Amino acid sequence: MVTSQKLHFYTFKHADVTRTRVTDSNLGYVWDRVITYLKDLNSFVVFDGIKITKPGLFTFANLWHTQKILNSGKHWYESRFLNVGDIPGRWPNPGKWTLLTYFPEPDRKREGVEFVYNWSFAKDLDFAMYRAVTDSMKAGDRLCFTTVLIPFKHGPHPEVKIKPISYLKSDNYPNGVGVKIVFPKKTILVTARMNLEMEYLPYQTRPRYTYKRGRIGYFWKDAAHRSHRMDTDARWAYAEISNDKINFAFVEATKLLVDQKEIFSSFENSFYTFVSDGKLIHPAREKWECWEDTVKIK
């Protein structure tokens, strides 16, 4: 049995984000896709996280279809669709807009381009740019694919558009993944926690999660090669960091820290507990469903 569901969709000032899930109980995996649209850059960051629920030998591939590849290089492809639709409603794709597909992950996944036969009457040639993994896996194993998509008008040297973009390191991969975009005067971070269950406590209490269990640290260097880190239990986060301010947004978090400075923290409240430790009430922090703000920094 295969089911699909929308987990969330949020729109913020600088970014939109959606998370969807496909569950295949027969083959034994759960596939989450987190798509972030960066409004200021007209670009997309896509995280595909997979959790194995049954042991076995698996091949997972992240496919991006196109009709013509114009240019390619190390981990990037410039492509476009020549036609949209099928006979009799087949229309040429006008203009000079193309799509830059970039795979920023440094790990050793298989990568390439394969011909995909198009069964339509139009007989257009279709190709699939892909990254793939084949491995023997056990229940609970996880893997992730990261893709950046940049629409732009065709021109020389498309590879310069991906120069500021790279993979964002975390202290808990593949549970936490991210992309960083480093400009001379600011850095943009997009992160996603692919393991949504890691925050849960193993015993009955309220709330059932803690910041400590859900926290993931992300690390990067700015244009001046200064080291930084961001810590958060957010299921998704966006941060635009410059010398004097931080624009940020998140989905489901209790805290967000940048360079050990608390940028956001939810209020601490008192909760009834179901744990037999002699305490009826204990302090804890509730998650905020979503939030965005600008914080001045020195």
PDB file of C-alpha atoms in Angstrom:
ATOM      1  CA  MET A   1       0.000   0.000   0.000  1.00  0.00           C
ATOM      2  CA  VAL A   2       1.288   3.439  -0.966  1.00  0.00           C
ATOM      3  CA  THR A   3      -0.056   6.622   0.630  1.00  0.00           C
ATOM      4  CA  SER A   4       0.850  10.288   0.278  1.00  0.00           C
ATOM      5  CA  GLN A   5       0.156  13.269   2.481  1.00  0.00           C
ATOM      6  CA  LYS A   6       0.961  16.942   2.883  1.00  0.00           C
ATOM      7  CA  LEU A   7       2.647  17.555   6.223  1.00  0.00           C
ATOM      8  CA  HIS A   8       2.786  21.342   6.005  1.00  0.00           C
ATOM      9  CA  PHE A   9       2.936  24.416   3.783  1.00  0.00           C
ATOM     10  CA  TYR A  10       4.060  27.833   5.033  1.00  0.00           C
ATOM     11  CA  THR A  11       4.770  31.134   3.335  1.00  0.00           C
ATOM     12  CA  PHE A  12       7.185  33.676   4.809  1.00  0.00           C
ATOM     13  CA  LYS A  13       8.645  36.991   3.666  1.00  0.00           C
ATOM     14  CA  HIS A  14      11.812  35.559   2.142  1.00  0.00           C
ATOM     15  CA  ALA A  15      10.910  31.898   1.595  1.00  0.00           C
ATOM     16  CA  ASP A  16       8.051  29.433   1.143  1.00  0.00           C
ATOM     17  CA  VAL A  17       8.300  25.819   2.310  1.00  0.00           C
ATOM     18  CA  THR A  18       6.285  22.646   1.835  1.00  0.00           C
ATOM     19  CA  ARG A  19       6.789  19.133   3.185  1.00  0.00           C
ATOM     20  CA  THR A  20       5.132  16.072   1.670  1.00  0.00           C
ATOM     21  CA  ARG A  21       5.435  12.376   2.481  1.00  0.00           C
ATOM     22  CA  VAL A  22       5.083   9.114   0.553  1.00  0.00           C
ATOM     23  CA  THR A  23       4.783   5.892   2.575  1.00  0.00           C
ATOM     24  CA  ASP A  24       5.278   2.529   0.835  1.00  0.00           C
ATOM     25  CA  SER A  25       4.386  -0.151   3.377  1.00  0.00           C
ATOM     26  CA  ASN A  26       4.998  -2.968   0.875  1.00  0.00           C
ATOM     27  CA  LEU A  27       8.584  -2.144  -0.092  1.00  0.00           C
ATOM     28  CA  GLY A  28       9.280  -0.668   3.332  1.00  0.00           C
ATOM     29  CA  TYR A  29      10.255   3.002   3.183  1.00  0.00           C
ATOM     30  CA  VAL A  30       8.996   6.505   3.989  1.00  0.00           C
ATOM     31  CA  TRP A  31      10.058   9.347   1.661  1.00  0.00           C
ATOM     32  CA  ASP A  32       9.799  12.993   2.765  1.00  0.00           C
ATOM     33  CA  ARG A  33      10.351  15.853   0.318  1.00  0.00           C
ATOM     34  CA  VAL A  34      10.990  19.363   1.660  1.00  0.00           C
ATOM     35  CA  ILE A  35      10.870  22.100  -0.999  1.00  0.00           C
ATOM     36  CA  THR A  36      12.002  25.641  -0.163  1.00  0.00           C
ATOM     37  CA  TYR A  37      11.426  28.510  -2.583  1.00  0.00           C
ATOM     38  CA  LEU A  38      13.881  31.367  -2.034  1.00  0.00           C
ATOM     39  CA  LYS A  39      11.950  34.419  -3.177  1.00  0.00           C
ATOM     40  CA  ASP A  40      14.855  36.877  -3.364  1.00  0.00           C
ATOM     41  CA  LEU A  41      16.943  34.475  -5.467  1.00  0.00           C
ATOM     42  CA  ASN A  42      14.136  32.831  -7.478  1.00  0.00           C
ATOM     43  CA  SER A  43      15.643  29.452  -6.624  1.00  0.00           C
ATOM     44  CA  PHE A  44      14.531  26.186  -5.044  1.00  0.00           C
ATOM     45  CA  VAL A  45      16.242  23.967  -2.468  1.00  0.00           C
ATOM     46  CA  VAL A  46      14.926  20.391  -2.347  1.00  0.00           C
ATOM     47  CA  PHE A  47      15.697  17.865   0.402  1.00  0.00           C
ATOM     48  CA  ASP A  48      14.588  14.253  -0.129  1.00  0.00           C
ATOM     49  CA  GLY A  49      14.870  12.217   3.061  1.00  0.00           C
ATOM     50  CA  ILE A  50      14.227   8.462   3.139  1.00  0.00           C
ATOM     51  CA  LYS A  51      13.660   6.228   6.166  1.00  0.00           C
ATOM     52  CA  ILE A  52      13.808   2.432   5.824  1.00  0.00           C
ATOM     53  CA  THR A  53      11.025   0.517   7.599  1.00  0.00           C
ATOM     54  CA  LYS A  54      11.848  -3.026   6.390  1.00  0.00           C
ATOM     55  CA  PRO A  55      15.293  -4.602   5.943  1.00  0.00           C
ATOM     56  CA  GLY A  56      16.402  -5.437   2.414  1.00  0.00           C
ATOM     57  CA  LEU A  57      18.427  -4.489  -0.647  1.00  0.00           C
ATOM     58  CA  PHE A  58      17.287  -1.115  -1.996  1.00  0.00           C
ATOM     59  CA  THR A  59      18.026   1.186  -4.891  1.00  0.00           C
ATOM     60  CA  PHE A  60      16.830   4.762  -4.476  1.00  0.00           C
ATOM     61  CA  ALA A  61      17.203   7.330  -7.244  1.00  0.00           C
ATOM     62  CA  ASN A  62      16.324  11.005  -7.321  1.00  0.00           C
ATOM     63  CA  LEU A  63      15.284  11.740 -10.927  1.00  0.00           C
ATOM     64  CA  TRP A  64      14.939  15.140 -12.615  1.00  0.00           C
ATOM     65  CA  HIS A  65      13.448  14.899 -16.109  1.00  0.00           C
ATOM     66  CA  THR A  66      14.181  17.148 -19.074  1.00  0.00           C
ATOM     67  CA  GLN A  67      14.194  17.090 -22.889  1.00  0.00           C
ATOM     68  CA  LYS A  68      17.499  18.767 -23.727  1.00  0.00           C
ATOM     69  CA  ILE A  69      20.721  19.220 -21.767  1.00  0.00           C
ATOM     70  CA  LEU A  70      22.506  22.354 -22.970  1.00  0.00           C
ATOM     71  CA  ASN A  71      25.555  22.345 -20.684  1.00  0.00           C
ATOM     72  CA  SER A  72      26.914  20.306 -17.814  1.00  0.00           C
ATOM     73  CA  GLY A  73      29.807  20.213 -15.375  1.00  0.00           C
ATOM     74  CA  LYS A  74      30.756  18.755 -12.013  1.00  0.00           C
ATOM     75  CA  HIS A  75      27.441  18.039 -10.249  1.00  0.00           C
ATOM     76  CA  TRP A  76      25.455  20.546 -12.375  1.00  0.00           C
ATOM     77  CA  TYR A  77      23.294  20.441 -15.530  1.00  0.00           C
ATOM     78  CA  GLU A  78      21.671  23.193 -17.584  1.00  0.00           C
ATOM     79  CA  SER A  79      18.547  21.919 -19.348  1.00  0.00           C
ATOM     80  CA  ARG A  80      15.178  22.898 -20.753  1.00  0.00           C
ATOM     81  CA  PHE A  81      11.939  21.415 -22.061  1.00  0.00           C
ATOM     82  CA  LEU A  82      11.495  22.059 -25.780  1.00  0.00           C
ATOM     83  CA  ASN A  83       7.766  21.336 -25.793  1.00  0.00           C
ATOM     84  CA  VAL A  84       4.986  21.291 -23.234  1.00  0.00           C
ATOM     85  CA  GLY A  85       2.024  18.933 -23.470  1.00  0.00           C
ATOM     86  CA  ASP A  86       1.174  16.245 -26.011  1.00  0.00           C
ATOM     87  CA  ILE A  87      -0.542  15.994 -29.376  1.00  0.00           C
ATOM     88  CA  PRO A  88      -2.957  17.646 -30.115  1.00  0.00           C
ATOM     89  CA  GLY A  89      -2.232  20.104 -27.282  1.00  0.00           C
ATOM     90  CA  ARG A  90       1.524  20.273 -27.766  1.00  0.00           C
ATOM     91  CA  TRP A  91       3.080  23.716 -27.482  1.00  0.00           C
ATOM     92  CA  PRO A  92       6.677  24.857 -28.062  1.00  0.00           C
ATOM     93  CA  ASN A  93       8.325  26.219 -24.935  1.00  0.00           C
ATOM     94  CA  PRO A  94       9.080  29.857 -25.853  1.00  0.00           C
ATOM     95  CA  GLY A  95      11.840  32.122 -24.624  1.00  0.00           C
ATOM     96  CA  LYS A  96      15.367  31.460 -23.460  1.00  0.00           C
ATOM     97  CA  TRP A  97      14.663  30.292 -19.919  1.00  0.00           C
ATOM     98  CA  THR A  98      16.545  27.187 -18.792  1.00  0.00           C
ATOM     99  CA  LEU A  99      16.904  25.303 -15.505  1.00  0.00           C
ATOM    100  CA  LEU A 100      20.161  24.773 -13.654  1.00  0.00           C
ATOM    101  CA  THR A 101      20.101  21.551 -11.607  1.00  0.00           C
ATOM    102  CA  TYR A 102      22.837  21.290  -8.978  1.00  0.00           C
ATOM    103  CA  PHE A 103      23.675  18.432  -6.609  1.00  0.00           C
ATOM    104  CA  PRO A 104      25.752  20.016  -3.794  1.00  0.00           C
ATOM    105  CA  GLU A 105      26.167  16.942  -1.570  1.00  0.00           C
ATOM    106  CA  PRO A 106      29.815  15.812  -1.275  1.00  0.00           C
ATOM    107  CA  ASP A 107      29.061  12.134  -0.577  1.00  0.00           C
ATOM    108  CA  ARG A 108      29.629   9.329  -3.057  1.00  0.00           C
ATOM    109  CA  LYS A 109      26.241   8.771  -4.610  1.00  0.00           C
ATOM    110  CA  ARG A 110      26.063   7.590  -8.197  1.00  0.00           C
ATOM    111  CA  GLU A 111      25.310  10.441 -10.562  1.00  0.00           C
ATOM    112  CA  GLY A 112      24.596  10.702 -14.261  1.00  0.00           C
ATOM    113  CA  VAL A 113      22.126  11.148 -17.114  1.00  0.00           C
ATOM    114  CA  GLU A 114      19.954   8.386 -18.564  1.00  0.00           C
ATOM    115  CA  PHE A 115      17.713   8.302 -21.626  1.00  0.00           C
ATOM    116  CA  VAL A 116      14.059   7.850 -20.681  1.00  0.00           C
ATOM    117  CA  TYR A 117      11.716   6.715 -23.450  1.00  0.00           C
ATOM    118  CA  ASN A 118       8.742   9.021 -23.924  1.00  0.00           C
ATOM    119  CA  TRP A 119       5.597   7.074 -24.796  1.00  0.00           C
ATOM    120  CA  SER A 120       3.725  10.173 -25.954  1.00  0.00           C
ATOM    121  CA  PHE A 121       2.632  10.707 -29.544  1.00  0.00           C
ATOM    122  CA  ALA A 122       5.007  13.667 -29.785  1.00  0.00           C
ATOM    123  CA  LYS A 123       8.022  11.334 -29.505  1.00  0.00           C
ATOM    124  CA  ASP A 124      10.113  13.944 -27.692  1.00  0.00           C
ATOM    125  CA  LEU A 125      13.355  12.590 -26.271  1.00  0.00           C
ATOM    126  CA  ASP A 126      13.352  12.657 -22.480  1.00  0.00           C
ATOM    127  CA  PHE A 127      16.376  12.428 -20.221  1.00  0.00           C
ATOM    128  CA  ALA A 128      16.717  12.009 -16.468  1.00  0.00           C
ATOM    129  CA  MET A 129      19.487  13.618 -14.442  1.00  0.00           C
ATOM    130  CA  TYR A 130      19.893  11.582 -11.296  1.00  0.00           C
ATOM    131  CA  ARG A 131      21.697  10.674  -8.111  1.00  0.00           C
ATOM    132  CA  ALA A 132      21.264   7.120  -6.841  1.00  0.00           C
ATOM    133  CA  VAL A 133      22.154   4.791  -3.975  1.00  0.00           C
ATOM    134  CA  THR A 134      22.137   0.972  -3.895  1.00  0.00           C
ATOM    135  CA  ASP A 135      22.761  -0.701  -0.568  1.00  0.00           C
ATOM    136  CA  SER A 136      21.640  -3.348   1.891  1.00  0.00           C
ATOM    137  CA  MET A 137      19.697  -1.488   4.569  1.00  0.00           C
ATOM    138  CA  LYS A 138      17.990  -2.269   7.850  1.00  0.00           C
ATOM    139  CA  ALA A 139      14.912  -0.752   9.463  1.00  0.00           C
ATOM    140  CA  GLY A 140      15.700   2.703  10.807  1.00  0.00           C
ATOM    141  CA  ASP A 141      18.447   3.524   8.286  1.00  0.00           C
ATOM    142  CA  ARG A 142      18.201   6.917   6.594  1.00  0.00           C
ATOM    143  CA  LEU A 143      19.599   8.665   3.545  1.00  0.00           C
ATOM    144  CA  CYS A 144      19.078  12.020   1.885  1.00  0.00           C
ATOM    145  CA  PHE A 145      19.328  13.658  -1.538  1.00  0.00           C
ATOM    146  CA  THR A 146      19.893  17.422  -1.845  1.00  0.00           C
ATOM    147  CA  THR A 147      19.133  19.381  -5.030  1.00  0.00           C
ATOM    148  CA  VAL A 148      19.209  23.082  -5.925  1.00  0.00           C
ATOM    149  CA  LEU A 149      17.121  24.296  -8.887  1.00  0.00           C
ATOM    150  CA  ILE A 150      17.795  27.704 -10.479  1.00  0.00           C
ATOM    151  CA  PRO A 151      15.648  28.997 -13.380  1.00  0.00           C
ATOM    152  CA  PHE A 152      17.522  31.574 -15.500  1.00  0.00           C
ATOM    153  CA  LYS A 153      17.868  32.948 -19.017  1.00  0.00           C
ATOM    154  CA  HIS A 154      20.324  30.965 -21.101  1.00  0.00           C
ATOM    155  CA  GLY A 155      23.741  32.557 -21.411  1.00  0.00           C
ATOM    156  CA  PRO A 156      27.464  31.843 -21.140  1.00  0.00           C
ATOM    157  CA  HIS A 157      29.065  30.342 -18.025  1.00  0.00           C
ATOM    158  CA  PRO A 158      25.982  29.113 -16.144  1.00  0.00           C
ATOM    159  CA  GLU A 159      28.273  27.505 -13.551  1.00  0.00           C
ATOM    160  CA  VAL A 160      28.936  30.907 -11.934  1.00  0.00           C
ATOM    161  CA  LYS A 161      25.399  30.802 -10.539  1.00  0.00           C
ATOM    162  CA  ILE A 162      26.244  27.860  -8.280  1.00  0.00           C
ATOM    163  CA  LYS A 163      29.596  29.222  -7.099  1.00  0.00           C
ATOM    164  CA  PRO A 164      28.210  30.680  -3.815  1.00  0.00           C
ATOM    165  CA  ILE A 165      26.117  27.541  -3.106  1.00  0.00           C
ATOM    166  CA  SER A 166      27.423  24.567  -1.156  1.00  0.00           C
ATOM    167  CA  TYR A 167      26.351  21.875   1.259  1.00  0.00           C
ATOM    168  CA  LEU A 168      25.868  22.908   4.893  1.00  0.00           C
ATOM    169  CA  LYS A 169      27.534  20.558   7.368  1.00  0.00           C
ATOM    170  CA  SER A 170      25.600  19.329  10.393  1.00  0.00           C
ATOM    171  CA  ASP A 171      26.557  17.366  13.486  1.00  0.00           C
ATOM    172  CA  ASN A 172      23.792  14.824  12.849  1.00  0.00           C
ATOM    173  CA  TYR A 173      23.669  13.899   9.157  1.00  0.00           C
ATOM    174  CA  PRO A 174      21.370  12.658   7.607  1.00  0.00           C
ATOM    175  CA  ASN A 175      18.908  13.588  10.360  1.00  0.00           C
ATOM    176  CA  GLY A 176      19.770  17.239   9.758  1.00  0.00           C
ATOM    177  CA  VAL A 177      20.633  18.583   6.294  1.00  0.00           C
ATOM    178  CA  GLY A 178      21.194  22.026   4.857  1.00  0.00           C
ATOM    179  CA  VAL A 179      22.451  24.309   2.097  1.00  0.00           C
ATOM    180  CA  LYS A 180      24.424  27.521   2.503  1.00  0.00           C
ATOM    181  CA  ILE A 181      24.692  30.404   0.027  1.00  0.00           C
ATOM    182  CA  VAL A 182      27.656  32.651   0.839  1.00  0.00           C
ATOM    183  CA  PHE A 183      27.751  36.187  -0.551  1.00  0.00           C
ATOM    184  CA  PRO A 184      30.375  38.857   0.271  1.00  0.00           C
ATOM    185  CA  LYS A 185      28.113  40.637   2.799  1.00  0.00           C
ATOM    186  CA  LYS A 186      25.639  37.967   3.887  1.00  0.00           C
ATOM    187  CA  THR A 187      25.065  34.228   4.176  1.00  0.00           C
ATOM    188  CA  ILE A 188      21.768  32.420   3.569  1.00  0.00           C
ATOM    189  CA  LEU A 189      21.071  29.109   5.297  1.00  0.00           C
ATOM    190  CA  VAL A 190      18.293  26.621   4.549  1.00  0.00           C
ATOM    191  CA  THR A 191      18.018  23.637   6.887  1.00  0.00           C
ATOM    192  CA  ALA A 192      15.638  20.723   7.387  1.00  0.00           C
ATOM    193  CA  ARG A 193      15.395  18.086  10.085  1.00  0.00           C
ATOM    194  CA  MET A 194      14.526  14.920   8.197  1.00  0.00           C
ATOM    195  CA  ASN A 195      14.117  12.790  11.340  1.00  0.00           C
ATOM    196  CA  LEU A 196      10.968  14.173  12.930  1.00  0.00           C
ATOM    197  CA  GLU A 197      10.842  11.493  15.651  1.00  0.00           C
ATOM    198  CA  MET A 198      14.263  12.083  17.219  1.00  0.00           C
ATOM    199  CA  GLU A 199      12.892  14.807  19.511  1.00  0.00           C
ATOM    200  CA  TYR A 200      10.372  12.533  21.242  1.00  0.00           C
ATOM    201  CA  LEU A 201      10.901  11.340  24.800  1.00  0.00           C
ATOM    202  CA  PRO A 202      10.594   7.581  25.485  1.00  0.00           C
ATOM    203  CA  TYR A 203       8.135   8.056  28.358  1.00  0.00           C
ATOM    204  CA  GLN A 204       4.741   9.673  28.891  1.00  0.00           C
ATOM    205  CA  THR A 205       4.988  13.352  29.770  1.00  0.00           C
ATOM    206  CA  ARG A 206       3.895  16.689  28.368  1.00  0.00           C
ATOM    207  CA  PRO A 207       5.275  18.022  26.185  1.00  0.00           C
ATOM    208  CA  ARG A 208       6.615  14.786  24.715  1.00  0.00           C
ATOM    209  CA  TYR A 209       9.658  16.488  23.157  1.00  0.00           C
ATOM    210  CA  THR A 210      12.688  18.468  24.351  1.00  0.00           C
ATOM    211  CA  TYR A 211      15.052  20.910  22.671  1.00  0.00           C
ATOM    212  CA  LYS A 212      18.039  18.804  23.665  1.00  0.00           C
ATOM    213  CA  ARG A 213      16.763  15.695  21.859  1.00  0.00           C
ATOM    214  CA  GLY A 214      15.739  17.577  18.712  1.00  0.00           C
ATOM    215  CA  ARG A 215      18.681  19.990  18.480  1.00  0.00           C
ATOM    216  CA  ILE A 216      20.990  19.843  15.450  1.00  0.00           C
ATOM    217  CA  GLY A 217      24.062  22.014  14.911  1.00  0.00           C
ATOM    218  CA  TYR A 218      24.982  23.453  11.507  1.00  0.00           C
ATOM    219  CA  PHE A 219      28.452  24.809  10.697  1.00  0.00           C
ATOM    220  CA  TRP A 220      29.834  27.124   8.002  1.00  0.00           C
ATOM    221  CA  LYS A 221      32.370  29.804   7.135  1.00  0.00           C
ATOM    222  CA  ASP A 222      31.430  33.233   5.782  1.00  0.00           C
ATOM    223  CA  ALA A 223      33.096  35.093   2.900  1.00  0.00           C
ATOM    224  CA  ALA A 224      35.857  36.241   5.281  1.00  0.00           C
ATOM    225  CA  HIS A 225      36.477  32.584   6.296  1.00  0.00           C
ATOM    226  CA  ARG A 226      35.199  33.134   9.839  1.00  0.00           C
ATOM    227  CA  SER A 227      33.625  30.063  11.438  1.00  0.00           C
ATOM    228  CA  HIS A 228      29.979  30.124  12.550  1.00  0.00           C
ATOM    229  CA  ARG A 229      27.330  27.730  13.818  1.00  0.00           C
ATOM    230  CA  MET A 230      23.561  27.617  14.171  1.00  0.00           C
ATOM    231  CA  ASP A 231      21.768  25.364  16.667  1.00  0.00           C
ATOM    232  CA  THR A 232      18.042  24.671  16.531  1.00  0.00           C
ATOM    233  CA  ASP A 233      15.429  21.970  16.946  1.00  0.00           C
ATOM    234  CA  ALA A 234      13.395  23.441  14.065  1.00  0.00           C
ATOM    235  CA  ARG A 235      11.944  21.021  11.552  1.00  0.00           C
ATOM    236  CA  TRP A 236      12.809  23.631   8.930  1.00  0.00           C
ATOM    237  CA  ALA A 237      14.696  26.906   9.214  1.00  0.00           C
ATOM    238  CA  TYR A 238      15.769  29.826   7.036  1.00  0.00           C
ATOM    239  CA  ALA A 239      18.358  32.375   8.118  1.00  0.00           C
ATOM    240  CA  GLU A 240      19.853  35.355   6.295  1.00  0.00           C
ATOM    241  CA  ILE A 241      22.844  36.493   8.322  1.00  0.00           C
ATOM    242  CA  SER A 242      24.743  39.745   7.776  1.00  0.00           C
ATOM    243  CA  ASN A 243      27.049  41.805   9.994  1.00  0.00           C
ATOM    244  CA  ASP A 244      24.265  43.761  11.704  1.00  0.00           C
ATOM    245  CA  LYS A 245      21.092  41.629  11.538  1.00  0.00           C
ATOM    246  CA  ILE A 246      19.568  38.187  11.089  1.00  0.00           C
ATOM    247  CA  ASN A 247      16.371  37.564   9.146  1.00  0.00           C
ATOM    248  CA  PHE A 248      15.019  34.170  10.149  1.00  0.00           C
ATOM    249  CA  ALA A 249      11.987  31.930   9.828  1.00  0.00           C
ATOM    250  CA  PHE A 250      11.257  28.447  11.123  1.00  0.00           C
ATOM    251  CA  VAL A 251       8.680  25.684  11.367  1.00  0.00           C
ATOM    252  CA  GLU A 252       8.104  23.968  14.739  1.00  0.00           C
ATOM    253  CA  ALA A 253      10.892  24.976  17.106  1.00  0.00           C
ATOM    254  CA  THR A 254      11.553  25.876  20.724  1.00  0.00           C
ATOM    255  CA  LYS A 255      14.930  27.570  20.208  1.00  0.00           C
ATOM    256  CA  LEU A 256      17.249  28.986  17.554  1.00  0.00           C
ATOM    257  CA  LEU A 257      20.799  30.076  18.343  1.00  0.00           C
ATOM    258  CA  VAL A 258      23.457  31.615  16.094  1.00  0.00           C
ATOM    259  CA  ASP A 259      27.042  31.560  17.379  1.00  0.00           C
ATOM    260  CA  GLN A 260      25.711  30.625  20.828  1.00  0.00           C
ATOM    261  CA  LYS A 261      23.497  33.744  20.897  1.00  0.00           C
ATOM    262  CA  GLU A 262      19.815  33.051  21.519  1.00  0.00           C
ATOM    263  CA  ILE A 263      17.904  34.449  18.532  1.00  0.00           C
ATOM    264  CA  PHE A 264      14.590  32.861  19.497  1.00  0.00           C
ATOM    265  CA  SER A 265      13.322  30.960  22.515  1.00  0.00           C
ATOM    266  CA  SER A 266       9.791  29.934  23.424  1.00  0.00           C
ATOM    267  CA  PHE A 267       8.391  30.599  26.880  1.00  0.00           C
ATOM    268  CA  GLU A 268       8.929  28.142  29.707  1.00  0.00           C
ATOM    269  CA  ASN A 269       5.660  26.913  31.222  1.00  0.00           C
ATOM    270  CA  SER A 270       4.562  24.410  33.846  1.00  0.00           C
ATOM    271  CA  PHE A 271       3.160  21.053  32.728  1.00  0.00           C
ATOM    272  CA  TYR A 272       1.576  18.106  34.453  1.00  0.00           C
ATOM    273  CA  THR A 273       3.735  15.012  34.169  1.00  0.00           C
ATOM    274  CA  PHE A 274       2.789  11.336  33.934  1.00  0.00           C
ATOM    275  CA  VAL A 275       6.188  10.144  35.156  1.00  0.00           C
ATOM    276  CA  SER A 276       6.339   8.585  38.635  1.00  0.00           C
ATOM    277  CA  ASP A 277       9.233  10.699  39.897  1.00  0.00           C
ATOM    278  CA  GLY A 278       7.376  12.332  42.764  1.00  0.00           C
ATOM    279  CA  LYS A 279       6.827  15.581  40.858  1.00  0.00           C
ATOM    280  CA  LEU A 280       3.357  16.402  39.608  1.00  0.00           C
ATOM    281  CA  ILE A 281       4.364  19.550  37.712  1.00  0.00           C
ATOM    282  CA  HIS A 282       7.593  20.263  35.853  1.00  0.00           C
ATOM    283  CA  PRO A 283       8.874  23.168  33.697  1.00  0.00           C
ATOM    284  CA  ALA A 284       9.236  22.757  29.919  1.00  0.00           C
ATOM    285  CA  ARG A 285       9.126  24.721  26.678  1.00  0.00           C
ATOM    286  CA  GLU A 286       6.378  24.483  24.094  1.00  0.00           C
ATOM    287  CA  LYS A 287       7.085  24.542  20.385  1.00  0.00           C
ATOM    288  CA  TRP A 288       5.957  27.447  18.271  1.00  0.00           C
ATOM    289  CA  GLU A 289       4.321  26.198  15.093  1.00  0.00           C
ATOM    290  CA  CYS A 290       6.034  28.820  12.932  1.00  0.00           C
ATOM    291  CA  TRP A 291       7.627  32.229  13.282  1.00  0.00           C
ATOM    292  CA  GLU A 292       9.695  34.823  11.419  1.00  0.00           C
ATOM    293  CA  ASP A 293      11.494  37.912  12.631  1.00  0.00           C
ATOM    294  CA  THR A 294      14.489  40.209  12.211  1.00  0.00           C
ATOM    295  CA  VAL A 295      17.016  40.497  15.028  1.00  0.00           C
ATOM    296  CA  LYS A 296      19.671  43.193  15.253  1.00  0.00           C
ATOM    297  CA  ILE A 297      23.142  41.985  16.175  1.00  0.00           C
ATOM    298  CA  LYS A 298      26.316  43.822  17.123  1.00  0.00           C
TER     299      LYS A 298
END
